[in-house]
Amino acid sequence: VTLSSGLAAVAVALLAVVRAGDHVLVADSVYGPTRTFCTETLPQFGVSTTFFDPLVSSAALESLMRPNTVAVYLESPGSLTFEVQDVPAITAWARAHGVVTFMDNTWATPLYFPAMAHGVDIAILEDGSAKPEEVARALARCANADLPVAAITRLAVELAPRRAPVAATETP
């Protein structure tokens, strides 16, 4: 999916997975607008968010998980603070618990960190500098390379935003 902004990509991706009553774990180093979306918009849909230290181990995430946790949202390196998370360990933990993983991969880009190859379910990349025709050409090249539709869709989703810090905090 290609959208007009990184925040739109974050919102569409999260809202495709969460429902009223769900809980989301979010790295504390996410892009500021993503944090605002999680603290101000998701509660309007009955979704609660817990922010966690981006350097937390997957074992420590266990204490933050609730029976209604459905997603973990990562950003590595983190926005502005650039902490690098142990993405393979966190995604393995999430998969073992049936939790969907999202990753804002804007800073690393798929060139330097192929998020999906490291277990991420939904990767998001913002490229505010890309012109729509450049994105269309990139997708056309993928289509012409006989990639399956799922791979083209994943590449398109790997086109969205960034973040800001705090300690383990929570919205209602």
Short mmCIF file of N, CA, C and O in Angstrom, two decimals, residues 73-158:
data_model
loop_
_atom_site.label_atom_id
_atom_site.label_comp_id
_atom_site.label_asym_id
_atom_site.label_seq_id
_atom_site.Cartn_x
_atom_site.Cartn_y
_atom_site.Cartn_z
N TYR A 73 5.05 -2.58 18.27
CA TYR A 73 5.47 -1.61 17.26
C TYR A 73 6.91 -1.18 17.58
O TYR A 73 7.19 -0.66 18.65
N LEU A 74 7.80 -1.44 16.63
CA LEU A 74 9.22 -1.15 16.80
C LEU A 74 9.66 -0.03 15.87
O LEU A 74 9.03 0.23 14.83
N GLU A 75 10.76 0.58 16.21
CA GLU A 75 11.44 1.50 15.31
C GLU A 75 12.91 1.40 15.63
O GLU A 75 13.35 1.73 16.73
N SER A 76 13.66 0.89 14.67
CA SER A 76 15.08 0.64 14.92
C SER A 76 15.89 0.99 13.69
O SER A 76 15.66 0.42 12.63
N PRO A 77 16.81 1.94 13.81
CA PRO A 77 17.08 2.71 15.01
C PRO A 77 15.93 3.65 15.34
O PRO A 77 15.16 4.04 14.47
N GLY A 78 15.82 3.97 16.61
CA GLY A 78 14.74 4.84 17.08
C GLY A 78 14.88 6.26 16.56
O GLY A 78 15.98 6.72 16.28
N SER A 79 13.77 6.93 16.46
CA SER A 79 13.76 8.31 15.99
C SER A 79 14.51 9.21 16.96
O SER A 79 14.27 9.19 18.16
N LEU A 80 15.40 9.96 16.41
CA LEU A 80 16.17 10.97 17.11
C LEU A 80 17.16 10.41 18.13
O LEU A 80 18.23 10.97 18.31
N THR A 81 16.83 9.34 18.79
CA THR A 81 17.70 8.77 19.82
C THR A 81 18.55 7.61 19.29
O THR A 81 19.55 7.26 19.89
N PHE A 82 18.11 6.99 18.22
CA PHE A 82 18.85 5.97 17.47
C PHE A 82 19.23 4.71 18.24
O PHE A 82 20.23 4.07 17.93
N GLU A 83 18.43 4.31 19.24
CA GLU A 83 18.68 3.02 19.86
C GLU A 83 18.39 1.93 18.83
O GLU A 83 17.47 2.06 18.04
N VAL A 84 19.19 0.89 18.87
CA VAL A 84 18.99 -0.23 17.96
C VAL A 84 18.41 -1.39 18.77
O VAL A 84 19.01 -1.85 19.74
N GLN A 85 17.22 -1.83 18.38
CA GLN A 85 16.53 -2.89 19.09
C GLN A 85 16.96 -4.26 18.58
O GLN A 85 17.43 -4.38 17.45
N ASP A 86 16.78 -5.26 19.41
CA ASP A 86 17.08 -6.64 19.00
C ASP A 86 15.85 -7.17 18.27
O ASP A 86 15.05 -7.93 18.81
N VAL A 87 15.71 -6.74 17.04
CA VAL A 87 14.52 -7.06 16.25
C VAL A 87 14.30 -8.56 16.09
O VAL A 87 13.18 -9.04 16.32
N PRO A 88 15.31 -9.36 15.73
CA PRO A 88 15.05 -10.81 15.60
C PRO A 88 14.54 -11.45 16.89
O PRO A 88 13.62 -12.27 16.85
N ALA A 89 15.09 -11.06 18.04
CA ALA A 89 14.64 -11.64 19.31
C ALA A 89 13.22 -11.19 19.64
O ALA A 89 12.39 -12.00 20.08
N ILE A 90 12.92 -9.91 19.42
CA ILE A 90 11.58 -9.41 19.73
C ILE A 90 10.54 -10.03 18.80
O ILE A 90 9.46 -10.42 19.24
N THR A 91 10.88 -10.16 17.53
CA THR A 91 9.90 -10.74 16.60
C THR A 91 9.68 -12.23 16.89
O THR A 91 8.56 -12.72 16.76
N ALA A 92 10.72 -12.92 17.30
CA ALA A 92 10.56 -14.34 17.66
C ALA A 92 9.67 -14.46 18.89
O ALA A 92 8.78 -15.33 18.94
N TRP A 93 9.89 -13.59 19.88
CA TRP A 93 9.04 -13.59 21.08
C TRP A 93 7.59 -13.30 20.70
O TRP A 93 6.68 -13.99 21.14
N ALA A 94 7.39 -12.28 19.87
CA ALA A 94 6.03 -11.90 19.46
C ALA A 94 5.35 -13.04 18.71
O ALA A 94 4.19 -13.37 18.97
N ARG A 95 6.06 -13.66 17.80
CA ARG A 95 5.48 -14.76 17.02
C ARG A 95 5.08 -15.92 17.94
O ARG A 95 4.02 -16.52 17.76
N ALA A 96 5.89 -16.19 18.94
CA ALA A 96 5.58 -17.27 19.88
C ALA A 96 4.32 -16.98 20.69
O ALA A 96 3.66 -17.90 21.17
N HIS A 97 3.98 -15.69 20.80
CA HIS A 97 2.79 -15.28 21.56
C HIS A 97 1.62 -14.89 20.65
O HIS A 97 0.60 -14.40 21.13
N GLY A 98 1.77 -15.09 19.35
CA GLY A 98 0.70 -14.75 18.42
C GLY A 98 0.47 -13.25 18.26
O GLY A 98 -0.63 -12.82 17.97
N VAL A 99 1.53 -12.47 18.49
CA VAL A 99 1.45 -11.02 18.43
C VAL A 99 2.06 -10.53 17.12
O VAL A 99 3.13 -10.98 16.71
N VAL A 100 1.38 -9.60 16.45
CA VAL A 100 1.85 -9.05 15.17
C VAL A 100 2.92 -8.00 15.45
O VAL A 100 2.79 -7.19 16.37
N THR A 101 3.99 -8.02 14.65
CA THR A 101 5.04 -7.01 14.80
C THR A 101 5.01 -6.03 13.64
O THR A 101 4.85 -6.40 12.49
N PHE A 102 5.15 -4.75 14.01
CA PHE A 102 5.26 -3.65 13.06
C PHE A 102 6.63 -3.03 13.27
O PHE A 102 7.14 -3.02 14.39
N MET A 103 7.20 -2.49 12.21
CA MET A 103 8.45 -1.76 12.38
C MET A 103 8.49 -0.59 11.43
O MET A 103 8.32 -0.75 10.22
N ASP A 104 8.73 0.57 11.99
CA ASP A 104 9.03 1.74 11.18
C ASP A 104 10.50 1.59 10.80
O ASP A 104 11.38 1.62 11.65
N ASN A 105 10.74 1.38 9.53
CA ASN A 105 12.09 1.09 9.03
C ASN A 105 12.65 2.27 8.24
O ASN A 105 13.49 2.10 7.38
N THR A 106 12.18 3.47 8.57
CA THR A 106 12.58 4.65 7.81
C THR A 106 14.07 4.95 7.93
O THR A 106 14.74 5.19 6.93
N TRP A 107 14.58 4.95 9.14
CA TRP A 107 15.98 5.33 9.32
C TRP A 107 16.94 4.30 8.71
O TRP A 107 17.90 4.67 8.04
N ALA A 108 16.70 3.03 8.95
CA ALA A 108 17.61 2.00 8.43
C ALA A 108 17.38 1.76 6.94
O ALA A 108 18.33 1.51 6.21
N THR A 109 16.15 1.82 6.51
CA THR A 109 15.70 1.50 5.15
C THR A 109 15.88 0.01 4.88
O THR A 109 16.72 -0.65 5.50
N PRO A 110 15.10 -0.53 3.95
CA PRO A 110 15.25 -1.96 3.61
C PRO A 110 16.63 -2.27 3.02
O PRO A 110 17.06 -3.42 3.04
N LEU A 111 17.31 -1.25 2.53
CA LEU A 111 18.65 -1.46 1.97
C LEU A 111 19.63 -1.93 3.04
O LEU A 111 20.42 -2.83 2.83
N TYR A 112 19.57 -1.32 4.23
CA TYR A 112 20.49 -1.65 5.31
C TYR A 112 19.92 -2.61 6.34
O TYR A 112 20.66 -3.25 7.08
N PHE A 113 18.59 -2.69 6.42
CA PHE A 113 17.96 -3.61 7.36
C PHE A 113 16.66 -4.14 6.75
O PHE A 113 15.62 -3.49 6.85
N PRO A 114 16.72 -5.29 6.10
CA PRO A 114 15.49 -5.88 5.54
C PRO A 114 14.62 -6.43 6.67
O PRO A 114 14.77 -7.58 7.09
N ALA A 115 13.75 -5.58 7.18
CA ALA A 115 12.97 -5.90 8.38
C ALA A 115 12.22 -7.22 8.28
O ALA A 115 12.19 -8.00 9.24
N MET A 116 11.59 -7.48 7.17
CA MET A 116 10.80 -8.71 7.04
C MET A 116 11.68 -9.95 7.06
O MET A 116 11.25 -11.00 7.54
N ALA A 117 12.91 -9.82 6.59
CA ALA A 117 13.83 -10.96 6.65
C ALA A 117 14.25 -11.24 8.09
O ALA A 117 14.76 -12.32 8.38
N HIS A 118 14.02 -10.29 8.99
CA HIS A 118 14.35 -10.45 10.41
C HIS A 118 13.10 -10.73 11.24
O HIS A 118 13.11 -10.58 12.46
N GLY A 119 12.01 -11.13 10.58
CA GLY A 119 10.82 -11.57 11.29
C GLY A 119 9.70 -10.57 11.46
O GLY A 119 8.65 -10.90 11.99
N VAL A 120 9.90 -9.31 11.03
CA VAL A 120 8.85 -8.29 11.16
C VAL A 120 7.69 -8.65 10.24
O VAL A 120 7.88 -9.03 9.08
N ASP A 121 6.46 -8.53 10.76
CA ASP A 121 5.28 -8.84 9.96
C ASP A 121 4.91 -7.70 9.02
O ASP A 121 4.56 -7.94 7.86
N ILE A 122 4.95 -6.47 9.51
CA ILE A 122 4.56 -5.32 8.70
C ILE A 122 5.63 -4.24 8.84
O ILE A 122 5.84 -3.70 9.94
N ALA A 123 6.32 -3.95 7.75
CA ALA A 123 7.37 -2.93 7.76
C ALA A 123 6.83 -1.66 7.10
O ALA A 123 6.11 -1.72 6.11
N ILE A 124 7.18 -0.53 7.69
CA ILE A 124 6.71 0.76 7.20
C ILE A 124 7.93 1.64 6.96
O ILE A 124 8.85 1.69 7.78
N LEU A 125 7.93 2.33 5.84
CA LEU A 125 9.05 3.21 5.49
C LEU A 125 8.49 4.48 4.90
O LEU A 125 7.66 4.43 4.01
N GLU A 126 8.93 5.62 5.43
CA GLU A 126 8.50 6.91 4.89
C GLU A 126 9.60 7.45 4.00
O GLU A 126 10.76 7.45 4.37
N ASP A 127 9.21 7.89 2.84
CA ASP A 127 10.17 8.55 1.96
C ASP A 127 9.52 9.81 1.44
O ASP A 127 8.95 9.84 0.35
N GLY A 128 9.59 10.84 2.24
CA GLY A 128 8.98 12.12 1.87
C GLY A 128 9.60 12.73 0.64
O GLY A 128 9.02 13.61 0.01
N SER A 129 10.80 12.27 0.27
CA SER A 129 11.46 12.85 -0.89
C SER A 129 11.09 12.15 -2.19
O SER A 129 11.38 12.66 -3.27
N ALA A 130 10.46 10.98 -2.10
CA ALA A 130 10.12 10.23 -3.31
C ALA A 130 8.93 10.88 -4.02
O ALA A 130 7.92 11.18 -3.40
N LYS A 131 9.09 11.07 -5.29
CA LYS A 131 7.99 11.57 -6.10
C LYS A 131 7.09 10.39 -6.44
O LYS A 131 7.56 9.28 -6.61
N PRO A 132 5.78 10.63 -6.56
CA PRO A 132 4.86 9.52 -6.87
C PRO A 132 5.27 8.72 -8.10
O PRO A 132 5.16 7.50 -8.11
N GLU A 133 5.78 9.41 -9.11
CA GLU A 133 6.18 8.67 -10.33
C GLU A 133 7.38 7.77 -10.07
O GLU A 133 7.52 6.72 -10.68
N GLU A 134 8.27 8.15 -9.10
CA GLU A 134 9.40 7.30 -8.76
C GLU A 134 8.92 6.03 -8.05
O GLU A 134 9.40 4.94 -8.31
N VAL A 135 7.96 6.21 -7.15
CA VAL A 135 7.39 5.05 -6.45
C VAL A 135 6.72 4.13 -7.46
O VAL A 135 6.91 2.91 -7.43
N ALA A 136 5.96 4.72 -8.39
CA ALA A 136 5.27 3.92 -9.41
C ALA A 136 6.28 3.16 -10.26
O ALA A 136 6.08 1.98 -10.56
N ARG A 137 7.38 3.81 -10.61
CA ARG A 137 8.41 3.12 -11.41
C ARG A 137 9.03 1.97 -10.63
O ARG A 137 9.26 0.89 -11.16
N ALA A 138 9.29 2.20 -9.34
CA ALA A 138 9.88 1.14 -8.51
C ALA A 138 8.95 -0.05 -8.42
O ALA A 138 9.37 -1.20 -8.56
N LEU A 139 7.66 0.21 -8.22
CA LEU A 139 6.69 -0.88 -8.14
C LEU A 139 6.54 -1.58 -9.48
O LEU A 139 6.40 -2.80 -9.54
N ALA A 140 6.60 -0.82 -10.56
CA ALA A 140 6.51 -1.42 -11.90
C ALA A 140 7.70 -2.34 -12.14
O ALA A 140 7.55 -3.42 -12.71
N ARG A 141 8.89 -1.93 -11.69
CA ARG A 141 10.06 -2.79 -11.84
C ARG A 141 9.85 -4.10 -11.10
O ARG A 141 10.20 -5.17 -11.57
N CYS A 142 9.27 -4.01 -9.91
CA CYS A 142 8.98 -5.23 -9.14
C CYS A 142 7.99 -6.11 -9.88
O CYS A 142 8.15 -7.32 -9.97
N ALA A 143 6.94 -5.49 -10.40
CA ALA A 143 5.92 -6.24 -11.13
C ALA A 143 6.52 -6.91 -12.35
O ALA A 143 6.21 -8.06 -12.65
N ASN A 144 7.40 -6.20 -13.02
CA ASN A 144 8.03 -6.76 -14.22
C ASN A 144 9.04 -7.84 -13.89
O ASN A 144 9.43 -8.60 -14.74
N ALA A 145 9.46 -7.88 -12.62
CA ALA A 145 10.40 -8.91 -12.20
C ALA A 145 9.68 -10.19 -11.79
O ALA A 145 10.29 -11.10 -11.25
N ASP A 146 8.36 -10.23 -12.06
CA ASP A 146 7.56 -11.40 -11.73
C ASP A 146 7.56 -11.72 -10.24
O ASP A 146 7.51 -12.88 -9.85
N LEU A 147 7.62 -10.68 -9.41
CA LEU A 147 7.51 -10.90 -7.97
C LEU A 147 6.05 -11.18 -7.65
O LEU A 147 5.15 -10.63 -8.29
N PRO A 148 5.78 -12.01 -6.67
CA PRO A 148 4.39 -12.24 -6.29
C PRO A 148 3.77 -10.96 -5.75
O PRO A 148 4.46 -10.07 -5.25
N VAL A 149 2.46 -10.84 -5.86
CA VAL A 149 1.75 -9.65 -5.40
C VAL A 149 2.10 -9.34 -3.95
O VAL A 149 2.28 -8.19 -3.58
N ALA A 150 2.23 -10.37 -3.10
CA ALA A 150 2.54 -10.14 -1.69
C ALA A 150 3.88 -9.42 -1.55
O ALA A 150 4.03 -8.53 -0.71
N ALA A 151 4.87 -9.77 -2.37
CA ALA A 151 6.17 -9.11 -2.30
C ALA A 151 6.07 -7.66 -2.74
O ALA A 151 6.69 -6.78 -2.15
N ILE A 152 5.29 -7.40 -3.76
CA ILE A 152 5.10 -6.02 -4.22
C ILE A 152 4.38 -5.21 -3.15
O ILE A 152 4.75 -4.08 -2.84
N THR A 153 3.37 -5.81 -2.55
CA THR A 153 2.64 -5.13 -1.48
C THR A 153 3.56 -4.85 -0.31
O THR A 153 3.55 -3.76 0.25
N ARG A 154 4.40 -5.81 0.06
CA ARG A 154 5.35 -5.59 1.15
C ARG A 154 6.30 -4.45 0.81
O ARG A 154 6.59 -3.62 1.66
N LEU A 155 6.78 -4.39 -0.42
CA LEU A 155 7.67 -3.31 -0.82
C LEU A 155 6.93 -1.98 -0.70
O LEU A 155 7.48 -1.01 -0.18
N ALA A 156 5.71 -1.92 -1.13
CA ALA A 156 4.94 -0.68 -1.06
C ALA A 156 4.74 -0.26 0.38
O ALA A 156 4.85 0.92 0.71
N VAL A 157 4.46 -1.21 1.26
CA VAL A 157 4.28 -0.87 2.67
C VAL A 157 5.61 -0.40 3.25
O VAL A 157 5.65 0.45 4.12
N GLU A 158 6.73 -0.93 2.72
CA GLU A 158 8.03 -0.49 3.19
C GLU A 158 8.32 0.92 2.67
O GLU A 158 9.46 1.34 2.60
#
